[in-house]
Tab-separated table of C-alpha atoms and ligand atoms in Angstrom:
chain	number	residue	atom	x	y	z
A	284	MET	CA	-21.799	-35.567	45.926
A	285	GLY	CA	-21.418	-31.953	47.070
A	286	LYS	CA	-17.787	-32.135	46.130
A	287	THR	CA	-18.585	-33.322	42.596
A	288	LEU	CA	-21.119	-30.518	42.109
A	289	LYS	CA	-18.655	-27.906	43.272
A	290	PHE	CA	-16.076	-29.323	40.941
A	291	LEU	CA	-18.505	-29.353	38.013
A	292	SER	CA	-19.544	-25.736	38.496
A	293	LEU	CA	-15.932	-24.658	38.780
A	294	PHE	CA	-15.264	-26.520	35.574
A	295	MET	CA	-18.146	-24.672	33.838
A	296	VAL	CA	-16.862	-21.308	35.037
A	297	ALA	CA	-13.437	-22.187	33.707
A	298	LEU	CA	-14.935	-23.186	30.348
A	299	VAL	CA	-16.750	-19.850	30.025
A	300	LEU	CA	-13.584	-17.997	30.979
A	301	VAL	CA	-11.506	-19.806	28.409
A	302	PHE	CA	-13.940	-19.961	25.503
A	303	GLY	CA	-16.375	-17.143	26.319
A	304	THR	CA	-20.024	-17.511	25.370
A	305	GLY	CA	-20.019	-18.662	21.763
A	306	GLY	CA	-22.350	-15.946	20.436
A	307	GLU	CA	-20.275	-13.011	21.558
A	308	VAL	CA	-17.043	-14.267	20.034
A	309	ASP	CA	-18.698	-14.864	16.686
A	310	ALA	CA	-20.242	-11.421	16.671
A	311	LYS	CA	-16.875	-9.853	17.377
A	312	LYS	CA	-15.225	-11.897	14.692
A	313	LYS	CA	-17.745	-10.780	12.114
A	314	LYS	CA	-17.243	-7.144	13.014
A	315	LYS	CA	-13.487	-7.427	12.622
A	316	LYS	CA	-12.890	-5.672	9.320
A	317	ILE	CA	-9.639	-4.456	7.879
A	318	LYS	CA	-9.541	-0.682	7.689
A	319	LEU	CA	-7.852	0.381	4.473
A	320	THR	CA	-5.612	3.438	4.406
A	321	GLU	CA	-6.255	6.141	1.816
A	322	GLU	CA	-3.080	5.086	0.052
A	323	GLU	CA	-4.274	1.489	-0.203
A	324	ILE	CA	-7.694	2.534	-1.512
A	325	GLU	CA	-6.076	4.754	-4.146
A	326	MET	CA	-3.870	1.877	-5.357
A	327	LEU	CA	-6.616	-0.756	-5.369
A	328	ASP	CA	-8.904	1.613	-7.301
A	329	ARG	CA	-6.208	2.366	-9.822
A	330	TRP	CA	-5.390	-1.329	-10.279
A	331	GLU	CA	-9.124	-2.058	-10.586
A	332	VAL	CA	-9.036	-4.781	-7.940
A	333	LYS	CA	-12.518	-6.260	-7.495
A	334	PRO	CA	-14.185	-5.687	-4.080
A	335	LYS	CA	-14.134	-9.415	-3.283
A	336	LYS	CA	-10.372	-9.594	-3.765
A	337	ARG	CA	-9.439	-6.474	-1.795
A	338	ALA	CA	-9.215	-7.989	1.691
A	339	LYS	CA	-6.827	-10.709	0.519
A	340	ALA	CA	-4.745	-8.238	-1.523
A	341	VAL	CA	-4.308	-5.885	1.427
A	342	LYS	CA	-3.537	-8.743	3.815
A	343	ASP	CA	-0.753	-9.904	1.489
A	344	LEU	CA	0.626	-6.397	1.071
A	345	ARG	CA	0.810	-5.825	4.823
A	346	LYS	CA	2.891	-8.904	5.567
A	347	LYS	CA	6.591	-8.557	6.340
A	348	PRO	CA	8.808	-8.807	3.265
A	349	LYS	CA	10.565	-12.102	2.700
A	350	PHE	CA	12.500	-13.971	0.024
A	351	VAL	CA	10.397	-16.331	-2.107
A	352	GLY	CA	12.927	-17.622	-4.677
A	353	ALA	CA	13.266	-17.361	-8.459
A	354	VAL	CA	10.912	-20.261	-9.140
A	355	LYS	CA	8.005	-18.088	-7.939
A	356	CYS	CA	8.757	-15.607	-10.744
A	357	ASN	CA	8.523	-18.436	-13.271
A	358	GLY	CA	5.438	-20.270	-14.497
A	359	SER	CA	3.032	-17.654	-15.924
A	360	CYS	CA	4.679	-14.272	-15.297
A	361	HIS	CA	8.382	-14.068	-16.207
A	362	ASP	CA	9.204	-17.446	-17.779
A	363	PRO	CA	11.712	-16.189	-20.388
A	364	TYR	CA	13.528	-14.263	-17.662
A	365	TYR	CA	13.679	-17.361	-15.471
A	366	GLN	CA	14.861	-19.613	-18.292
A	367	ALA	CA	17.508	-17.128	-19.408
A	368	TRP	CA	18.627	-16.687	-15.798
A	369	THR	CA	19.158	-20.416	-15.218
A	370	LYS	CA	21.700	-20.320	-18.060
A	371	SER	CA	23.225	-16.975	-17.034
A	372	PRO	CA	26.248	-16.495	-14.718
A	373	HIS	CA	23.949	-15.830	-11.748
A	374	GLY	CA	21.984	-19.049	-12.202
A	375	GLY	CA	25.063	-21.126	-11.326
A	376	THR	CA	26.783	-19.267	-8.490
A	377	TYR	CA	26.247	-22.002	-5.883
A	378	GLU	CA	28.300	-24.535	-7.868
A	379	LEU	CA	31.347	-22.266	-7.576
A	380	LEU	CA	31.450	-22.904	-3.824
A	381	LYS	CA	32.030	-26.626	-4.277
A	382	ALA	CA	35.454	-28.205	-3.837
A	383	GLY	CA	37.499	-28.511	-7.012
A	384	VAL	CA	35.458	-25.983	-9.002
A	385	ARG	CA	37.391	-23.062	-10.631
A	386	LYS	CA	40.571	-24.130	-8.901
A	387	GLU	CA	42.781	-21.634	-10.662
A	388	ALA	CA	40.614	-18.661	-9.764
A	389	LYS	CA	40.415	-19.779	-6.154
A	390	VAL	CA	44.161	-20.180	-5.816
A	391	ARG	CA	44.690	-16.741	-7.344
A	392	ALA	CA	42.279	-15.264	-4.780
A	393	LYS	CA	44.091	-17.104	-1.941
A	394	LEU	CA	41.217	-19.527	-1.320
A	395	ASP	CA	41.607	-23.280	-0.790
A	396	PRO	CA	40.615	-25.011	-4.074
A	397	GLU	CA	39.910	-28.306	-2.287
A	398	LYS	CA	37.692	-26.858	0.395
A	399	ASP	CA	33.885	-27.096	0.321
A	400	TYR	CA	32.545	-23.572	0.833
A	401	THR	CA	28.819	-24.399	0.519
A	402	THR	CA	28.205	-23.709	4.213
A	403	THR	CA	30.614	-20.782	4.673
A	404	PRO	CA	28.522	-17.730	5.693
A	405	LEU	CA	30.629	-15.109	3.908
A	406	CYS	CA	30.473	-16.938	0.575
A	407	LEU	CA	26.737	-17.679	0.929
A	408	ARG	CA	25.922	-13.994	1.265
A	409	CYS	CA	27.050	-13.287	-2.327
A	410	HIS	CA	26.458	-16.646	-3.980
A	411	THR	CA	22.884	-17.454	-2.849
A	412	THR	CA	19.560	-15.647	-2.337
A	413	GLY	CA	18.652	-13.910	0.932
A	414	TYR	CA	21.062	-15.772	3.176
A	415	LYS	CA	20.432	-14.747	6.833
A	416	GLN	CA	17.272	-12.848	5.894
A	417	ARG	CA	13.594	-13.848	6.159
A	418	GLY	CA	12.756	-16.604	3.710
A	419	GLY	CA	16.331	-16.740	2.416
A	420	PHE	CA	18.604	-19.684	1.606
A	421	LYS	CA	19.572	-21.980	4.489
A	422	PRO	CA	22.611	-24.242	3.998
A	423	ALA	CA	22.917	-27.936	4.841
A	424	GLY	CA	22.989	-28.491	8.585
A	425	SER	CA	20.546	-25.650	9.383
A	426	LYS	CA	18.230	-26.504	12.262
A	427	SER	CA	15.296	-24.900	14.063
A	428	LYS	CA	15.420	-24.322	17.825
A	429	LYS	CA	13.642	-27.659	18.261
A	430	GLY	CA	16.303	-29.408	16.187
A	431	LYS	CA	14.223	-29.800	13.008
A	432	ASP	CA	16.118	-29.778	9.717
A	433	THR	CA	15.401	-26.418	8.039
A	434	ALA	CA	17.973	-26.563	5.227
A	435	THR	CA	16.723	-25.352	1.830
A	436	LYS	CA	16.009	-28.260	-0.518
A	437	ILE	CA	18.081	-28.053	-3.666
A	438	ASP	CA	16.681	-29.389	-6.930
A	439	PRO	CA	19.419	-29.426	-9.595
A	440	THR	CA	16.780	-29.382	-12.356
A	441	GLU	CA	15.172	-26.203	-11.007
A	442	PRO	CA	17.624	-23.506	-9.830
A	443	ASN	CA	16.202	-21.427	-7.010
A	444	LYS	CA	17.333	-19.837	-3.716
A	445	GLU	CA	20.722	-21.584	-3.738
A	446	GLN	CA	21.813	-19.280	-6.612
A	447	VAL	CA	21.965	-15.473	-6.987
A	448	GLY	CA	18.291	-15.114	-7.884
A	449	CYS	CA	16.038	-12.337	-9.127
A	450	GLU	CA	15.553	-10.960	-5.626
A	451	MET	CA	19.263	-10.236	-5.080
A	452	CYS	CA	19.093	-7.588	-7.835
A	453	HIS	CA	15.445	-6.602	-7.840
A	454	SER	CA	14.585	-6.441	-4.152
A	455	VAL	CA	15.636	-4.777	-0.926
A	456	ALA	CA	14.641	-7.539	1.504
A	457	GLY	CA	12.865	-10.147	-0.603
A	458	GLY	CA	10.192	-10.032	-3.286
A	459	SER	CA	7.071	-11.398	-1.579
A	460	GLN	CA	5.374	-7.999	-1.254
A	461	PHE	CA	5.995	-6.538	-4.669
A	462	ARG	CA	5.040	-9.854	-6.181
A	463	ALA	CA	1.641	-9.250	-4.566
A	464	VAL	CA	1.567	-5.768	-6.176
A	465	MET	CA	2.389	-7.198	-9.596
A	466	LYS	CA	-0.312	-9.842	-9.291
A	467	SER	CA	-3.017	-7.538	-7.951
A	468	SER	CA	-2.322	-4.904	-10.591
A	469	LYS	CA	-1.932	-7.504	-13.361
A	470	GLY	CA	1.303	-5.789	-14.371
A	471	ASP	CA	-0.235	-2.318	-14.477
A	472	PHE	CA	1.811	-0.791	-11.629
A	473	THR	CA	4.105	2.214	-11.384
A	474	LYS	CA	7.720	2.094	-10.207
A	475	ALA	CA	6.618	3.874	-7.039
A	476	ASP	CA	3.964	1.181	-6.369
A	477	THR	CA	6.417	-1.699	-6.217
A	478	GLU	CA	9.144	0.388	-4.649
A	479	LYS	CA	6.933	1.023	-1.643
A	480	TYR	CA	6.872	-2.744	-1.226
A	481	GLY	CA	10.580	-3.372	-1.590
A	482	GLN	CA	11.393	-3.516	-5.292
A	483	ARG	CA	14.486	-1.528	-6.223
A	484	TRP	CA	15.389	0.162	-9.503
A	485	ASP	CA	18.951	1.267	-8.647
A	486	TYR	CA	20.454	-1.320	-11.007
A	487	ALA	CA	23.987	0.086	-11.334
A	488	ASN	CA	24.190	0.397	-7.566
A	489	VAL	CA	22.759	-3.026	-6.712
A	490	CYS	CA	25.604	-4.868	-8.478
A	491	THR	CA	28.027	-3.474	-5.881
A	492	ARG	CA	26.322	-5.587	-3.243
A	493	CYS	CA	28.748	-8.198	-4.632
A	494	HIS	CA	30.913	-6.956	-7.510
A	495	THR	CA	33.883	-4.880	-6.276
A	496	HIS	CA	32.401	-5.076	-2.747
A	497	PRO	CA	35.167	-4.746	-0.102
A	498	LYS	CA	34.425	-8.322	1.054
A	499	THR	CA	34.692	-10.167	-2.279
A	500	PRO	CA	37.867	-12.206	-2.712
A	501	PHE	CA	37.659	-11.455	-6.460
A	502	GLN	CA	38.867	-7.862	-6.554
A	503	PRO	CA	40.091	-6.049	-9.672
A	504	THR	CA	43.518	-6.073	-7.987
A	505	VAL	CA	43.493	-9.905	-8.156
A	506	HIS	CA	42.734	-9.975	-11.889
A	507	ASP	CA	41.697	-7.426	-14.497
A	508	LYS	CA	38.648	-9.483	-15.397
A	509	TYR	CA	37.023	-8.543	-12.103
A	510	LYS	CA	36.857	-4.869	-13.099
A	511	PHE	CA	33.221	-3.908	-13.301
A	512	ASN	CA	31.686	-1.969	-16.157
A	513	PHE	CA	27.922	-1.826	-15.617
A	514	GLU	CA	26.848	-0.965	-19.171
A	515	GLU	CA	28.811	-3.884	-20.594
A	516	ARG	CA	27.901	-6.370	-17.919
A	517	LYS	CA	24.188	-5.705	-17.783
A	518	LEU	CA	23.865	-7.016	-21.351
A	519	LYS	CA	24.779	-10.474	-20.026
A	520	VAL	CA	22.264	-10.570	-17.193
A	521	HIS	CA	19.047	-11.215	-19.136
A	522	LYS	CA	19.554	-12.769	-22.536
A	523	ILE	CA	15.828	-13.297	-22.947
A	524	ALA	CA	15.658	-12.877	-26.732
A	525	ASP	CA	15.953	-16.622	-27.384
A	526	PHE	CA	13.380	-17.607	-24.821
A	527	TRP	CA	10.198	-16.107	-26.201
A	528	SER	CA	7.679	-18.540	-27.646
A	529	GLU	CA	4.009	-18.754	-28.539
A	530	ASP	CA	3.289	-20.022	-25.042
A	531	ASN	CA	4.749	-17.076	-23.204
A	532	ALA	CA	4.212	-14.240	-25.703
A	533	ASP	CA	1.554	-12.774	-23.388
A	534	GLN	CA	4.227	-12.207	-20.737
A	535	LYS	CA	5.915	-9.315	-22.528
A	536	VAL	CA	6.417	-6.574	-19.995
A	537	GLU	CA	3.994	-4.209	-21.674
A	538	LYS	CA	4.299	-1.257	-19.335
A	539	LYS	CA	8.101	-1.248	-19.572
A	540	GLU	CA	8.371	1.713	-21.944
A	541	GLU	CA	5.983	3.782	-19.874
A	542	ARG	CA	7.755	2.931	-16.646
A	543	ALA	CA	11.120	3.825	-18.158
A	544	LYS	CA	9.931	7.446	-18.231
A	545	GLU	CA	9.308	7.346	-14.502
A	546	GLN	CA	12.114	7.782	-12.023
A	547	GLY	CA	11.944	5.667	-8.891
A	548	GLN	CA	13.126	6.947	-5.519
A	549	SER	CA	15.992	4.419	-5.582
A	550	GLU	CA	17.127	5.787	-8.939
A	551	LYS	CA	17.316	9.301	-7.508
A	552	THR	CA	19.010	8.218	-4.273
A	553	PRO	CA	20.337	4.649	-4.410
A	554	LEU	CA	19.929	2.421	-1.364
A	555	VAL	CA	22.814	1.841	1.032
A	556	ILE	CA	24.966	-1.212	0.372
A	557	GLU	CA	25.253	-3.795	3.149
A	558	ASP	CA	28.541	-4.348	4.868
A	559	PHE	CA	29.017	-7.563	6.768
A	560	GLU	CA	31.565	-9.861	8.320
A	561	GLU	CA	31.841	-13.335	9.708
A	562	LYS	CA	31.914	-13.387	13.511
A	563	GLY	CA	31.949	-16.625	15.469
A	564	GLY	CA	30.956	-18.565	12.365
A	565	LYS	CA	27.969	-16.278	11.730
A	566	LEU	CA	27.265	-13.576	9.195
A	567	LYS	CA	26.701	-10.202	10.855
A	568	PHE	CA	25.483	-7.136	9.000
A	569	LYS	CA	27.076	-3.920	10.175
A	570	LYS	CA	24.744	-1.448	11.823
A	571	GLY	CA	23.388	1.267	9.568
A	572	THR	CA	24.246	-0.584	6.357
A	573	LYS	CA	20.955	-2.464	5.914
A	574	PRO	CA	18.757	-0.981	3.187
A	575	TYR	CA	15.527	-1.947	4.999
A	576	ASN	CA	14.635	-1.312	8.602
A	577	SER	CA	12.113	-4.027	9.417
A	578	LYS	CA	11.068	-2.459	12.734
A	579	LYS	CA	10.349	1.003	11.366
A	580	LYS	CA	9.416	-0.327	7.901
A	581	THR	CA	11.566	2.329	6.251
A	582	TYR	CA	14.188	2.250	3.533
A	583	ASN	CA	17.706	3.459	4.041
A	584	TYR	CA	18.959	5.574	1.137
A	585	LYS	CA	22.504	6.827	0.584
A	586	GLY	CA	23.378	10.354	1.674
B	607	HEC	C1	31.020	-9.652	-1.452
B	607	HEC	C2	30.530	-10.711	-2.284
B	607	HEC	C3	31.301	-11.989	-2.451
B	607	HEC	C4	31.786	-12.807	-1.475
B	607	HEC	C5	31.782	-12.565	0.022
B	607	HEC	C6	32.305	-13.972	-2.145
B	607	HEC	N1	32.138	-13.864	-3.495
B	607	HEC	FE1	32.683	-15.233	-4.914
B	607	HEC	N2	32.251	-13.886	-6.351
B	607	HEC	C7	31.635	-12.678	-6.171
B	607	HEC	C8	31.508	-12.004	-7.442
B	607	HEC	C9	30.862	-10.648	-7.661
B	607	HEC	C10	32.090	-12.833	-8.402
B	607	HEC	C11	32.227	-12.569	-9.907
B	607	HEC	C12	33.407	-11.705	-10.169
B	607	HEC	C13	33.553	-11.379	-11.639
B	607	HEC	O1	33.499	-12.314	-12.458
B	607	HEC	O2	33.732	-10.199	-11.941
B	607	HEC	C14	32.559	-14.015	-7.682
B	607	HEC	C15	33.186	-15.094	-8.310
B	607	HEC	C16	33.570	-16.247	-7.653
B	607	HEC	C17	34.235	-17.367	-8.295
B	607	HEC	C18	34.594	-17.474	-9.767
B	607	HEC	C19	35.834	-16.676	-10.073
B	607	HEC	C20	36.363	-16.882	-11.474
B	607	HEC	O3	37.131	-16.024	-11.947
B	607	HEC	O4	36.032	-17.884	-12.117
B	607	HEC	C21	34.458	-18.309	-7.314
B	607	HEC	C22	35.111	-19.665	-7.490
B	607	HEC	C23	33.957	-17.766	-6.077
B	607	HEC	N3	33.420	-16.509	-6.310
B	607	HEC	C24	34.001	-18.384	-4.850
B	607	HEC	C25	33.797	-17.738	-3.629
B	607	HEC	C26	34.086	-18.326	-2.344
B	607	HEC	C27	34.608	-19.736	-2.110
B	607	HEC	C28	33.766	-17.394	-1.400
B	607	HEC	C29	33.910	-17.463	0.106
B	607	HEC	C30	35.253	-17.710	0.584
B	607	HEC	C31	33.283	-16.218	-2.115
B	607	HEC	N4	33.306	-16.470	-3.449
B	607	HEC	C32	32.870	-15.051	-1.493
B	607	HEC	C33	31.197	-12.152	-4.972
B	607	HEC	C34	31.544	-12.664	-3.730
B	608	HEC	C1	22.334	-9.906	-11.527
B	608	HEC	C2	21.186	-9.090	-11.343
B	608	HEC	C3	19.845	-9.547	-11.836
B	608	HEC	C4	19.252	-10.765	-11.623
B	608	HEC	C5	19.812	-11.941	-10.872
B	608	HEC	C6	17.959	-10.684	-12.241
B	608	HEC	N1	17.780	-9.484	-12.845
B	608	HEC	FE1	16.132	-8.830	-13.852
B	608	HEC	N2	17.086	-7.104	-14.370
B	608	HEC	C7	18.360	-6.767	-13.969
B	608	HEC	C8	18.749	-5.527	-14.645
B	608	HEC	C9	20.076	-4.823	-14.491
B	608	HEC	C10	17.647	-5.128	-15.450
B	608	HEC	C11	17.542	-3.912	-16.343
B	608	HEC	C12	18.123	-4.289	-17.662
B	608	HEC	C13	18.268	-3.131	-18.597
B	608	HEC	O1	17.988	-2.000	-18.224
B	608	HEC	O2	18.669	-3.406	-19.724
B	608	HEC	C14	16.609	-6.129	-15.241
B	608	HEC	C15	15.345	-6.111	-15.838
B	608	HEC	C16	14.343	-7.031	-15.596
B	608	HEC	C17	12.982	-6.931	-16.076
B	608	HEC	C18	12.418	-5.772	-16.883
B	608	HEC	C19	11.900	-4.765	-15.888
B	608	HEC	C20	11.422	-3.422	-16.429
B	608	HEC	O3	10.257	-3.074	-16.259
B	608	HEC	O4	12.255	-2.704	-16.967
B	608	HEC	C21	12.309	-8.026	-15.605
B	608	HEC	C22	10.845	-8.358	-15.838
B	608	HEC	C23	13.251	-8.820	-14.858
B	608	HEC	N3	14.471	-8.188	-14.844
B	608	HEC	C24	12.937	-10.016	-14.232
B	608	HEC	C25	13.851	-10.840	-13.597
B	608	HEC	C26	13.572	-12.171	-13.131
B	608	HEC	C27	12.217	-12.850	-13.210
B	608	HEC	C28	14.729	-12.661	-12.601
B	608	HEC	C29	14.990	-14.028	-12.002
B	608	HEC	C30	14.595	-15.175	-12.770
B	608	HEC	C31	15.733	-11.624	-12.711
B	608	HEC	N4	15.170	-10.549	-13.323
B	608	HEC	C32	17.035	-11.734	-12.252
B	608	HEC	C33	19.157	-7.461	-13.095
B	608	HEC	C34	18.920	-8.743	-12.617
B	609	HEC	C1	24.384	-11.257	-4.851
B	609	HEC	C2	25.637	-11.072	-5.538
B	609	HEC	C3	25.646	-10.501	-6.936
B	609	HEC	C4	24.971	-9.394	-7.395
B	609	HEC	C5	24.026	-8.491	-6.632
B	609	HEC	C6	25.350	-9.233	-8.784
B	609	HEC	N1	26.208	-10.241	-9.144
B	609	HEC	FE1	27.023	-10.507	-11.000
B	609	HEC	N2	27.979	-12.183	-10.328
B	609	HEC	C7	27.933	-12.678	-9.048
B	609	HEC	C8	28.715	-13.890	-8.970
B	609	HEC	C9	28.933	-14.734	-7.731
B	609	HEC	C10	29.242	-14.114	-10.272
B	609	HEC	C11	30.170	-15.248	-10.732
B	609	HEC	C12	29.522	-16.161	-11.719
B	609	HEC	C13	30.518	-17.019	-12.452
B	609	HEC	O1	31.694	-16.661	-12.556
B	609	HEC	O2	30.120	-18.100	-12.950
B	609	HEC	C14	28.758	-13.022	-11.102
B	609	HEC	C15	29.039	-12.870	-12.467
B	609	HEC	C16	28.554	-11.872	-13.282
B	609	HEC	C17	28.773	-11.796	-14.708
B	609	HEC	C18	29.606	-12.780	-15.544
B	609	HEC	C19	31.021	-12.388	-15.563
B	609	HEC	C20	31.734	-13.088	-16.658
B	609	HEC	O3	32.130	-12.432	-17.625
B	609	HEC	O4	31.888	-14.326	-16.561
B	609	HEC	C21	28.134	-10.677	-15.164
B	609	HEC	C22	28.061	-10.184	-16.589
B	609	HEC	C23	27.507	-10.042	-14.000
B	609	HEC	N3	27.784	-10.800	-12.878
B	609	HEC	C24	26.767	-8.872	-14.043
B	609	HEC	C25	26.099	-8.328	-12.938
B	609	HEC	C26	25.329	-7.110	-12.989
B	609	HEC	C27	25.155	-6.216	-14.198
B	609	HEC	C28	24.810	-6.919	-11.729
B	609	HEC	C29	23.913	-5.823	-11.246
B	609	HEC	C30	22.739	-5.535	-12.036
B	609	HEC	C31	25.252	-8.042	-10.916
B	609	HEC	N4	26.043	-8.845	-11.669
B	609	HEC	C32	24.872	-8.217	-9.596
B	609	HEC	C33	27.254	-12.124	-7.976
B	609	HEC	C34	26.425	-11.017	-8.038
């Protein structure tokens, strides 16, 4: 009997230690409020975000950046851009890694035309979205530490992370954060607003993440057609003209003209371009060449 009592009281003490006394925990929880920085308050005021929505908006903005995929840009915000992209050269880059596709070009670049390159790290870096970065594309055979299949699902009817998506040209380390800016501000943001959260405006520079990059097998020395003229090429990136309709007319990027007068930080000093190599079957970014430092939360500009 005495033994049972002793045991019971020990058990109660343990319970209190583990769970605390209910009332106190609740009180603490209620008091836990997010403290906004002056910068955040200024932005939320300017974007006219309602008080009720502020906590959620700030929570989203403070998360780590990650890749979300082109599909997230479609379906109410940038539909014509998405539709045009699926039919553009960048909406079909994954297919090029399959065996037997573009044989002639592969032979010319000293690649094996019969090999399947859809799991080759070096190729995935330039032919998919966010490979080896948070939220990015994971090829077939990818597994978590516990052995769970983590490969990105591919839906041939809905191009997404397996191609060179929006985020490879418009973001530094994925578009989740600036997507939150765009939504909270209902499109009424400045270049600086989204840039703070990882959007980039250094368009001519961003192409060299892949085109004419030292690691691409398709160098201008291999064939003249790989020479890169930005002004000419950019006309082929977004052929949106044919994709406007009554249903999406409200998605016109209204602030575009105004924003064009602004100059983003990345336009003044473009971001560094990643260098990388394959080591032991893995893609490794070279130190000092990553445009975003996730520990310090700072951007790495050229010069
Ligand atoms: C550094 C980035 C980069 C890497 C790495 C890379 N590619 Fe590409 N790839 C490109 C770019 C950019 C183009 C488009 C070049 C152009 O048309 O000017 C391209 C084009 C291609 C083409 C089409 C060429 C044509 O003329 O039709 C094939 C096929 C291809 N890549 C396969 C591969 C394979 C396989 C690998 C891995 C062994 C690979 N790429 C690695 C950037 C890269
Ligand atoms: C290959 C690179 C590339 C990809 C991929 C890409 N874009 Fe773009 N995007 C650009 C460039 C370059 C411009 C600027 C065009 C110009 O100045 O004429 C641009 C402009 C835009 C604009 C107008 C922005 C403004 O305010 O000026 C929007 C909106 C846009 N892109 C959305 C998207 C969406 C959505 C996707 C994916 C479905 C996407 N882009 C994929 C390169 C890209
Ligand atoms: C993440 C890598 C990557 C980035 C960044 C990138 N491209 Fe590409 N681009 C490719 C690949 C891969 C192809 C090959 C597509 C094909 O041949 O079907 C390609 C093909 C193209 C083509 C078609 C070439 C042709 O004539 O068939 C154009 C145009 C182009 N890119 C323009 C741009 C511009 C402009 C930018 C920068 C705003 C850019 N690209 C940024 C990977 C990239």
